[in-house]
PDB file of C-alpha atoms in Angstrom:
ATOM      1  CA  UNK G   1       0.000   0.000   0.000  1.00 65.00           C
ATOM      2  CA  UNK G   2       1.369   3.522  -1.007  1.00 77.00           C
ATOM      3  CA  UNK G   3      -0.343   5.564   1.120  1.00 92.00           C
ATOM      4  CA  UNK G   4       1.077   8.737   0.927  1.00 95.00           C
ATOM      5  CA  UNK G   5       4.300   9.579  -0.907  1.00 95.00           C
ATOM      6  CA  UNK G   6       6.264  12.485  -1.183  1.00 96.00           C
ATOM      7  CA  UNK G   7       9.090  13.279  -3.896  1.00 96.00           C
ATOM      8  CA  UNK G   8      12.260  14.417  -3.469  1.00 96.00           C
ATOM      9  CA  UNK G   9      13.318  12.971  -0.439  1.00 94.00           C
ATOM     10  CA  UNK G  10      16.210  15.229  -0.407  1.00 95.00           C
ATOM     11  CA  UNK G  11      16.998  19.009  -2.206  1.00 96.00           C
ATOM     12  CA  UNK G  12      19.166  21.898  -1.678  1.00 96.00           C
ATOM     13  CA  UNK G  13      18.182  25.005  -3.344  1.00 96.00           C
ATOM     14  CA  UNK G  14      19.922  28.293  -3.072  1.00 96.00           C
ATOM     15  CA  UNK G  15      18.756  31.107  -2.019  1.00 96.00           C
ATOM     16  CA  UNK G  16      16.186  32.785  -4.609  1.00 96.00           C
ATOM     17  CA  UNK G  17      15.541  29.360  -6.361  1.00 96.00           C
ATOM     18  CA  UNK G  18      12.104  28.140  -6.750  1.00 95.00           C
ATOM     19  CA  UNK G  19      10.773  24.364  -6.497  1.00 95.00           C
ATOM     20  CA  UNK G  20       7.776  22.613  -5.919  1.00 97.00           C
ATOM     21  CA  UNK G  21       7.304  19.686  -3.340  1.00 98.00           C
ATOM     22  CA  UNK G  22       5.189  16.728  -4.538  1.00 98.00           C
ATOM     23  CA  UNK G  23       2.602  14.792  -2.860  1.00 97.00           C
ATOM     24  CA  UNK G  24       0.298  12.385  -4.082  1.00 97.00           C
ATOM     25  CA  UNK G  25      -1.828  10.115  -1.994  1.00 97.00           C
ATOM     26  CA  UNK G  26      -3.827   6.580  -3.198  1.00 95.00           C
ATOM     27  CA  UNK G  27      -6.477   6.562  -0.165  1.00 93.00           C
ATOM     28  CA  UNK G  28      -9.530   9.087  -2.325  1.00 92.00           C
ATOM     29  CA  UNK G  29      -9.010  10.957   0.861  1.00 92.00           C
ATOM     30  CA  UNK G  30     -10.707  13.940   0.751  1.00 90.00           C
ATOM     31  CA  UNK G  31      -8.341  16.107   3.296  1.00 91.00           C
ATOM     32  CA  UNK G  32      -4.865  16.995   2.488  1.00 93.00           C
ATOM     33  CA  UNK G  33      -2.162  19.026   4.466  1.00 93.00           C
ATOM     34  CA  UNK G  34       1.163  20.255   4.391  1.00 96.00           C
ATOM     35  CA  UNK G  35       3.605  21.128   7.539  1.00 95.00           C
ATOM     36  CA  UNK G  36       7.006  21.772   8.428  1.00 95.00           C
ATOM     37  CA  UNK G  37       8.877  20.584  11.307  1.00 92.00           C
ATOM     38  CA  UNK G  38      11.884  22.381  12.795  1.00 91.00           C
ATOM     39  CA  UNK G  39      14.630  20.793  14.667  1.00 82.00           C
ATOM     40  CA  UNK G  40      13.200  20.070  17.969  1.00 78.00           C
ATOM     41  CA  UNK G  41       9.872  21.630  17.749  1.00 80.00           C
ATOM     42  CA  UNK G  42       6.513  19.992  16.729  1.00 83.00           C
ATOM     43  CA  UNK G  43       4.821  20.652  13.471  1.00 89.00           C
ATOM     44  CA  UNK G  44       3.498  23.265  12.016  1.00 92.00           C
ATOM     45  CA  UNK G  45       0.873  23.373   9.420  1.00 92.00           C
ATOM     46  CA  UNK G  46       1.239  25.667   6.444  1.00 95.00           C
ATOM     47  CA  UNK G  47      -1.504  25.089   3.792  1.00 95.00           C
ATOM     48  CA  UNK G  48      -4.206  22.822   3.854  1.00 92.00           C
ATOM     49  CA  UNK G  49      -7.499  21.496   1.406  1.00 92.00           C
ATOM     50  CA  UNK G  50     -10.594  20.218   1.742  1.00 88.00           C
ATOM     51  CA  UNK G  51     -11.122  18.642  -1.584  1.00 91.00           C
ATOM     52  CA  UNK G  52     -10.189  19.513  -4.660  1.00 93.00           C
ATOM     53  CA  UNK G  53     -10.204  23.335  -6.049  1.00 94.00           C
ATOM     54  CA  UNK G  54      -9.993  24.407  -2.190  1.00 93.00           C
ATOM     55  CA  UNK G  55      -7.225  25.313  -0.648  1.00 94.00           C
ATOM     56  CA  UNK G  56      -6.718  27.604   2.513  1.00 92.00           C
ATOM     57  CA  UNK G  57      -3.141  28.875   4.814  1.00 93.00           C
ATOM     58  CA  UNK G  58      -2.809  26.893   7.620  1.00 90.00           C
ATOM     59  CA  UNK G  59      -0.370  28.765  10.709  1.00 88.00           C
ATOM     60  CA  UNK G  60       2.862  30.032   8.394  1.00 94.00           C
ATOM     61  CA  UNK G  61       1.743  29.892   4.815  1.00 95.00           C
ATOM     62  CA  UNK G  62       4.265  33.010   3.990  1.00 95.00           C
ATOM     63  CA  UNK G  63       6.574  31.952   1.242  1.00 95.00           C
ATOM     64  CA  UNK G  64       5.000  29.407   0.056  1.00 97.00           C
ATOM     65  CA  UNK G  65       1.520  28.277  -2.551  1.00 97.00           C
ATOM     66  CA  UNK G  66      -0.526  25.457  -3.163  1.00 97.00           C
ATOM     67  CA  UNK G  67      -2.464  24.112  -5.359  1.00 96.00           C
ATOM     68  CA  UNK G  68      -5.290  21.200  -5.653  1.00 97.00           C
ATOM     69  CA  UNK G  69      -6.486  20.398  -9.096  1.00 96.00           C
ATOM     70  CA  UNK G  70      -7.257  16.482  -8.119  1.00 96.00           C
ATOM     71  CA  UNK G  71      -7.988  14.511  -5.307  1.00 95.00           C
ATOM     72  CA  UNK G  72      -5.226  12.462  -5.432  1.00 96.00           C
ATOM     73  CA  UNK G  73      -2.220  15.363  -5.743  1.00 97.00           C
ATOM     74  CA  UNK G  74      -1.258  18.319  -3.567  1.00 98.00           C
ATOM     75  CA  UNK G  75       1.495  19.960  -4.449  1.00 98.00           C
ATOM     76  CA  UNK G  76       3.681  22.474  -2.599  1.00 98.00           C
ATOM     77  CA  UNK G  77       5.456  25.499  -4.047  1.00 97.00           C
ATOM     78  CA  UNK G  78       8.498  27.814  -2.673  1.00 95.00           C
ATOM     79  CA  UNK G  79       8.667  30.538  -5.257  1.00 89.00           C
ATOM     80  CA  UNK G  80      11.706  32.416  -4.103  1.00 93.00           C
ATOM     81  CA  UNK G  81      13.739  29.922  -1.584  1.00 94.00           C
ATOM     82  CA  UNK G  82      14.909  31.824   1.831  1.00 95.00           C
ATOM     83  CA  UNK G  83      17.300  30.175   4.359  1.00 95.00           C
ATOM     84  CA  UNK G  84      14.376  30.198   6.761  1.00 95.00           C
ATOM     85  CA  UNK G  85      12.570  27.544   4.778  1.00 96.00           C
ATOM     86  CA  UNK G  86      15.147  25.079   5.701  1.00 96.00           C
ATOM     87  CA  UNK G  87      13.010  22.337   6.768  1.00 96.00           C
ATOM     88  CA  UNK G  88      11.784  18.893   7.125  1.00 94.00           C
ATOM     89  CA  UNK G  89       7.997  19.381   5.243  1.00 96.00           C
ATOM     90  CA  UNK G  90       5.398  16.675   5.431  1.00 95.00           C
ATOM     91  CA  UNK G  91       2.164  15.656   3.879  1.00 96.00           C
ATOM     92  CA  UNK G  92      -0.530  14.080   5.435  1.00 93.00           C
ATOM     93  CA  UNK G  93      -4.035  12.929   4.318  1.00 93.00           C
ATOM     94  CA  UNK G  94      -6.965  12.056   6.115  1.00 89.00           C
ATOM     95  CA  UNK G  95     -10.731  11.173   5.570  1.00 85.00           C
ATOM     96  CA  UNK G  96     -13.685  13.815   5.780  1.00 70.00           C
ATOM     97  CA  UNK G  97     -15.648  14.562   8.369  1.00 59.00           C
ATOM     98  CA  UNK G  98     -16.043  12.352  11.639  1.00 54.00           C
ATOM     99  CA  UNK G  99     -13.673  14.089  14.518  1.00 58.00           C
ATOM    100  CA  UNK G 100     -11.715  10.531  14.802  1.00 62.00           C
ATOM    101  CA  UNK G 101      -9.996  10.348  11.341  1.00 72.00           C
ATOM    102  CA  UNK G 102      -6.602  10.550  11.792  1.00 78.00           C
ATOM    103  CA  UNK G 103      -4.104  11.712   9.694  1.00 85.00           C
ATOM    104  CA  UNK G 104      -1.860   9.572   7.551  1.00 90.00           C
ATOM    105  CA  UNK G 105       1.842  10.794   6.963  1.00 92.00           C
ATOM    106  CA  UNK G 106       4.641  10.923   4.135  1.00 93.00           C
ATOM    107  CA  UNK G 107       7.917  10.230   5.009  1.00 91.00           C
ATOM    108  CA  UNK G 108       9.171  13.821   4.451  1.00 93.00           C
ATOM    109  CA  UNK G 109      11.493  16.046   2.136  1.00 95.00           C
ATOM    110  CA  UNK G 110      14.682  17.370   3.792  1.00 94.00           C
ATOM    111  CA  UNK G 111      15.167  20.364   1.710  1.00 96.00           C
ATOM    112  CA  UNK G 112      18.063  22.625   3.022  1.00 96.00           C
ATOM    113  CA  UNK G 113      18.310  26.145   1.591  1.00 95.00           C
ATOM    114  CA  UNK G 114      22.312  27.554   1.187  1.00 93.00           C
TER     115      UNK G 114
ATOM    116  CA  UNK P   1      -5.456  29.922  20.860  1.00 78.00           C
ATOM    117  CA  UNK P   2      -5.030  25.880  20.683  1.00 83.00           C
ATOM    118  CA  UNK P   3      -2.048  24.828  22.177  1.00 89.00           C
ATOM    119  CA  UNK P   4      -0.186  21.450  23.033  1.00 93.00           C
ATOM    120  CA  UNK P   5       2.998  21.179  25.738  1.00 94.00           C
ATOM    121  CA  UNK P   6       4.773  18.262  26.253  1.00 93.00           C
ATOM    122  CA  UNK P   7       7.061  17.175  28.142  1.00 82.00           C
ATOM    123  CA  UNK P   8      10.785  18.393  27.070  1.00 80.00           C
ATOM    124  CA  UNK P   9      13.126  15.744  26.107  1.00 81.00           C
ATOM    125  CA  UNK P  10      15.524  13.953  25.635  1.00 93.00           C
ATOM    126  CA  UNK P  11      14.061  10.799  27.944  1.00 95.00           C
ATOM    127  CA  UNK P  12      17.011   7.964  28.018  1.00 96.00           C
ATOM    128  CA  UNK P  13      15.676   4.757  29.489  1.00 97.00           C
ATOM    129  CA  UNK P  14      16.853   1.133  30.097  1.00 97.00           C
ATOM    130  CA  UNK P  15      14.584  -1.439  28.832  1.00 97.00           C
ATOM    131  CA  UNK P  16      12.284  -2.632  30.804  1.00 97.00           C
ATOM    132  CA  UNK P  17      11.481   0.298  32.425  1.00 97.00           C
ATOM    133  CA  UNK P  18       8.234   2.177  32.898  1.00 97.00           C
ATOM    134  CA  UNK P  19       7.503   4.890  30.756  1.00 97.00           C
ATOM    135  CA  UNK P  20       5.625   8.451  31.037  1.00 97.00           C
ATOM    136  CA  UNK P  21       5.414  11.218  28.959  1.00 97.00           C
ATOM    137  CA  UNK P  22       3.378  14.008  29.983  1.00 97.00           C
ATOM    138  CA  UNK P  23       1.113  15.665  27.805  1.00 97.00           C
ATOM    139  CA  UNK P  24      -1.550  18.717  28.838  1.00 97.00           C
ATOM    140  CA  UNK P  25      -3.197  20.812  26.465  1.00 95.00           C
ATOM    141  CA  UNK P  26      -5.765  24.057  25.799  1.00 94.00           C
ATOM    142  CA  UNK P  27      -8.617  24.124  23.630  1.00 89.00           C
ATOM    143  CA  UNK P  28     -11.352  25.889  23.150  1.00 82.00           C
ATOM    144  CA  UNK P  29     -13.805  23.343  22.390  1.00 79.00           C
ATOM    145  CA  UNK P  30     -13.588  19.281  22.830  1.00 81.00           C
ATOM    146  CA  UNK P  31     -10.314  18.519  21.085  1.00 88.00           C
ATOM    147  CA  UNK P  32      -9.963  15.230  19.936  1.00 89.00           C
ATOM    148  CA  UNK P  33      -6.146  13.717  21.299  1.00 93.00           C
ATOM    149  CA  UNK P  34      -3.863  11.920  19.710  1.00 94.00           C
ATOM    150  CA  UNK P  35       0.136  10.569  20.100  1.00 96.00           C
ATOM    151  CA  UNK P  36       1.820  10.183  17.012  1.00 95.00           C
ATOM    152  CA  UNK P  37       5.159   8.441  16.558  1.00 95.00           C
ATOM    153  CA  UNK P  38       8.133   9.170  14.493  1.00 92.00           C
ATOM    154  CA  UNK P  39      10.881   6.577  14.028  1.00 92.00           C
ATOM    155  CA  UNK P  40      14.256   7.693  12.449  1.00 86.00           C
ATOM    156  CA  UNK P  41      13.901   8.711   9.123  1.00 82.00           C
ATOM    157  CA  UNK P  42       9.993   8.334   8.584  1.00 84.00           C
ATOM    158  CA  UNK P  43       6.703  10.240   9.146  1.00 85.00           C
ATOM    159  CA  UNK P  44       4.931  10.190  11.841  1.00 90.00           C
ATOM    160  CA  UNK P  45       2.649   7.687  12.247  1.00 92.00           C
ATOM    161  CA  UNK P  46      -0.361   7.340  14.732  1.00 92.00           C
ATOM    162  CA  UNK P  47       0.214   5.488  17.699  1.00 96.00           C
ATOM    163  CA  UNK P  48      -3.075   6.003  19.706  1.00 96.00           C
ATOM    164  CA  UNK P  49      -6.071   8.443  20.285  1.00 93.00           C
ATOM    165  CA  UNK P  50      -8.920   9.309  22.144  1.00 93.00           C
ATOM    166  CA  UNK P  51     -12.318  11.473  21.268  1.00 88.00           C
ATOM    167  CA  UNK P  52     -13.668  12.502  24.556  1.00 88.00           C
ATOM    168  CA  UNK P  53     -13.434  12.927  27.755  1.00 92.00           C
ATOM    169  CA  UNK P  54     -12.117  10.054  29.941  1.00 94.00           C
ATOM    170  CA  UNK P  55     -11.575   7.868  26.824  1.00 94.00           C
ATOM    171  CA  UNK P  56      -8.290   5.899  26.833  1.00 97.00           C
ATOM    172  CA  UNK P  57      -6.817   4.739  23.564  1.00 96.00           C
ATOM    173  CA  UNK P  58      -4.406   2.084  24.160  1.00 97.00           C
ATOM    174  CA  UNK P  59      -1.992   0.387  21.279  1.00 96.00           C
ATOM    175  CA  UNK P  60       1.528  -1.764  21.055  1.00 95.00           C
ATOM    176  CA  UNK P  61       1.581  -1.515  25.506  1.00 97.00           C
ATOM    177  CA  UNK P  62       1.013   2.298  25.366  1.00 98.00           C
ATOM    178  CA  UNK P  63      -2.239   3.783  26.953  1.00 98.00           C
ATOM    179  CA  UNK P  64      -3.247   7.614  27.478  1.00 98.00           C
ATOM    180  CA  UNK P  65      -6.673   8.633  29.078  1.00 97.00           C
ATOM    181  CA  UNK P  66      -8.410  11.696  27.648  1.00 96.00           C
ATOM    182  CA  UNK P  67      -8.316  14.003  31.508  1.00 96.00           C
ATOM    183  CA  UNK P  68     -10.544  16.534  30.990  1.00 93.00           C
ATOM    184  CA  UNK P  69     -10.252  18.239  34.305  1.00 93.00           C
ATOM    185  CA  UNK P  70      -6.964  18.184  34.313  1.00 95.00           C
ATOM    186  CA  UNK P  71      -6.411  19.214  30.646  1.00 95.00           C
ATOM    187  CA  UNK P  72      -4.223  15.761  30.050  1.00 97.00           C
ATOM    188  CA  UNK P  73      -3.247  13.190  28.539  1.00 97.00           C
ATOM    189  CA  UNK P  74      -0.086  11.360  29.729  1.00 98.00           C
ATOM    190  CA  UNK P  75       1.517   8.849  27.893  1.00 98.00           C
ATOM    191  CA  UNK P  76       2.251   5.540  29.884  1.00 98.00           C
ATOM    192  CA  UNK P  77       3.998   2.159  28.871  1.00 98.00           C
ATOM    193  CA  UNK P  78       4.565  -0.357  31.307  1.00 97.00           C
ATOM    194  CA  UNK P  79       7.804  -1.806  29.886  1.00 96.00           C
ATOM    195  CA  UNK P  80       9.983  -0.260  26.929  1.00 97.00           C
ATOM    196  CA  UNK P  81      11.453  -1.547  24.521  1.00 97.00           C
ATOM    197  CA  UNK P  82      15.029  -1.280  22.558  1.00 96.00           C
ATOM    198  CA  UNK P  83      12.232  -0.534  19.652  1.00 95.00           C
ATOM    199  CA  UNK P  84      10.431   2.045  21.118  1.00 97.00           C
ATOM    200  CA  UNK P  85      13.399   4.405  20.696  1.00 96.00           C
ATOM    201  CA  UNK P  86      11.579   7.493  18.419  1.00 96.00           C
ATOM    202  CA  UNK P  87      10.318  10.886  18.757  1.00 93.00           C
ATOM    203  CA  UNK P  88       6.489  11.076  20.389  1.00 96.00           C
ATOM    204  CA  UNK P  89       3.891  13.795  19.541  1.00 94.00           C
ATOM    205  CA  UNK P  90       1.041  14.799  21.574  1.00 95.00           C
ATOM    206  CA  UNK P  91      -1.557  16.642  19.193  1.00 93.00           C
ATOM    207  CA  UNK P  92      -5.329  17.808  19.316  1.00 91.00           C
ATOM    208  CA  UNK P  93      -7.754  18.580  16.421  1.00 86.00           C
ATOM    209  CA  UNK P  94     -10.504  20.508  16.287  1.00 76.00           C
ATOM    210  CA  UNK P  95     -12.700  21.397  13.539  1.00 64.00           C
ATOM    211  CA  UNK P  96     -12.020  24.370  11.185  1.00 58.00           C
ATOM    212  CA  UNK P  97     -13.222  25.830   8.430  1.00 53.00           C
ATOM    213  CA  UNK P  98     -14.986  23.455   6.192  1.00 52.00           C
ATOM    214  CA  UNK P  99     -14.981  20.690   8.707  1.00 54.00           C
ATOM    215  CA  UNK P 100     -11.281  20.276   8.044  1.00 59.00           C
ATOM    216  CA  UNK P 101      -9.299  19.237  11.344  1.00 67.00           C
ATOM    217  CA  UNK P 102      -6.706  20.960  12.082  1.00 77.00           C
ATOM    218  CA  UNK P 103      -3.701  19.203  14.096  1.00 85.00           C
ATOM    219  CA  UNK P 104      -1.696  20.958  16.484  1.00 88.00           C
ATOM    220  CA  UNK P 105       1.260  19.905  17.749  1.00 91.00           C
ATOM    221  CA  UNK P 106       3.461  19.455  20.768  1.00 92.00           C
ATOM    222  CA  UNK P 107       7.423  19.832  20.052  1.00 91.00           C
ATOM    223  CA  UNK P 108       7.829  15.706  20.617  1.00 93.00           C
ATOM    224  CA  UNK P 109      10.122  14.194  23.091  1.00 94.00           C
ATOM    225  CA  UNK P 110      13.257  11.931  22.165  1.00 94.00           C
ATOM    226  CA  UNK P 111      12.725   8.738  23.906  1.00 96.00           C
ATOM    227  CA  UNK P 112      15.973   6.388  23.642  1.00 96.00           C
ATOM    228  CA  UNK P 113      16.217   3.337  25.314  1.00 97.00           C
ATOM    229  CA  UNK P 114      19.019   1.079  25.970  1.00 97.00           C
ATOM    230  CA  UNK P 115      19.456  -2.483  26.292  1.00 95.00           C
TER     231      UNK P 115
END
């Protein structure tokens, strides 16, 4: 089961560069999300979706856009790369509705900005 | 706002030993609680979780109960294991707009454990 996957694993960008950060997810879930974790602190959400054509900022959205055009993809984009977006970013999915759907998790991208 | 604090890490144990990590939150409404687990290298991955008050959710020997008067929910395992070593998240949703839940997170706490 593929659950959900996230590509690259790994990037360095310098400063100014853009990219985007894939996610894809194989569950129809209808919930999709996007966070960052910084050493030692928990995670923070940036953008998130309800469904597809619905996006809204989560707690730090600055720097960065999403985008939903299916179900199955949510994409993440860093249009002009700053050092402070050196981060470990994650995508979850989850189910609609009921309180006790939990979120599933990618394994990551470690993308370092020099 | 929502907020989550956990207790600060690192936590070195020996195996066999009992384990608690302390959890409390704030919410404005009736959070739903969850630990999440993340091993070296992976996501995070949900461990347990509870929906209301004085629920416990229990899975692989762990066990938190959903304290609403006390604003907790503590993580407990009887005996660790060598395998158990990872980084544990305490996090509570609430609906937001849309009916979306939104997680929010405590900073985690490093368990090791030696053999």
């Amino acid at each position: 089961n593929a659950g959900v996957t996230q590509t690259p694993k790994f990037r360095i960008l310098k400063i100014g560069q853009s990219m985007t950060l894939q996610c894809t997810q194989d569950m129809n879930h209808n919930y999709m999300y996007w966070y960052r974790q910084d050493p030692g602190m928990g995670l923070k959400l940036i953008y998130y979706s309800v469904g597809a054509g619905i996006t809204d900022k989560g707690e730090v959205p600055n720097g960065y856009n999403v985008s939903r055009s299916t179900t199955e993809d949510f994409p993440l984009r860093l249009e002009l790369a700053a050092p402070s977006q050196t981060s470990v970013y994650f995508c979850a999915s989850s189910s609609a509705g009921t309180q006790e759907q939990p979120q599933h998790f990618g394994d990551g991208t470690r993308l370092s900005i020099l | 706002g929502d907020s989550v604090t956990q207790m600060e890490g690192p936590v070195t144990l020996s195996e066999e030993a009992f384990l608690t990590i302390n959890c409390t939150y704030t919410a404005t409404g009736y959070p739903s609680l969850f630990w999440y687990v993340q091993y070296p290298g992976e996501g995070l991955q949900l461990l347990l979780k509870a929906t209301k008050a004085d629920d416990k959710g229990s899975n692989k020997g762990f066990e938190a109960t959903y304290r609403k008067e006390t604003t907790s929910f503590h993580l407990e395992k009887g005996s660790v294991q060598v395998s158990d070593s990872a980084v544990y998240f305490c996090a509570l949703s609430e609906v937001s707009s849309g009916s979306a839940r939104q997680l929010t997170f405590g900073s985690g706490t490093q368990l090791t454990v030696l053999p």
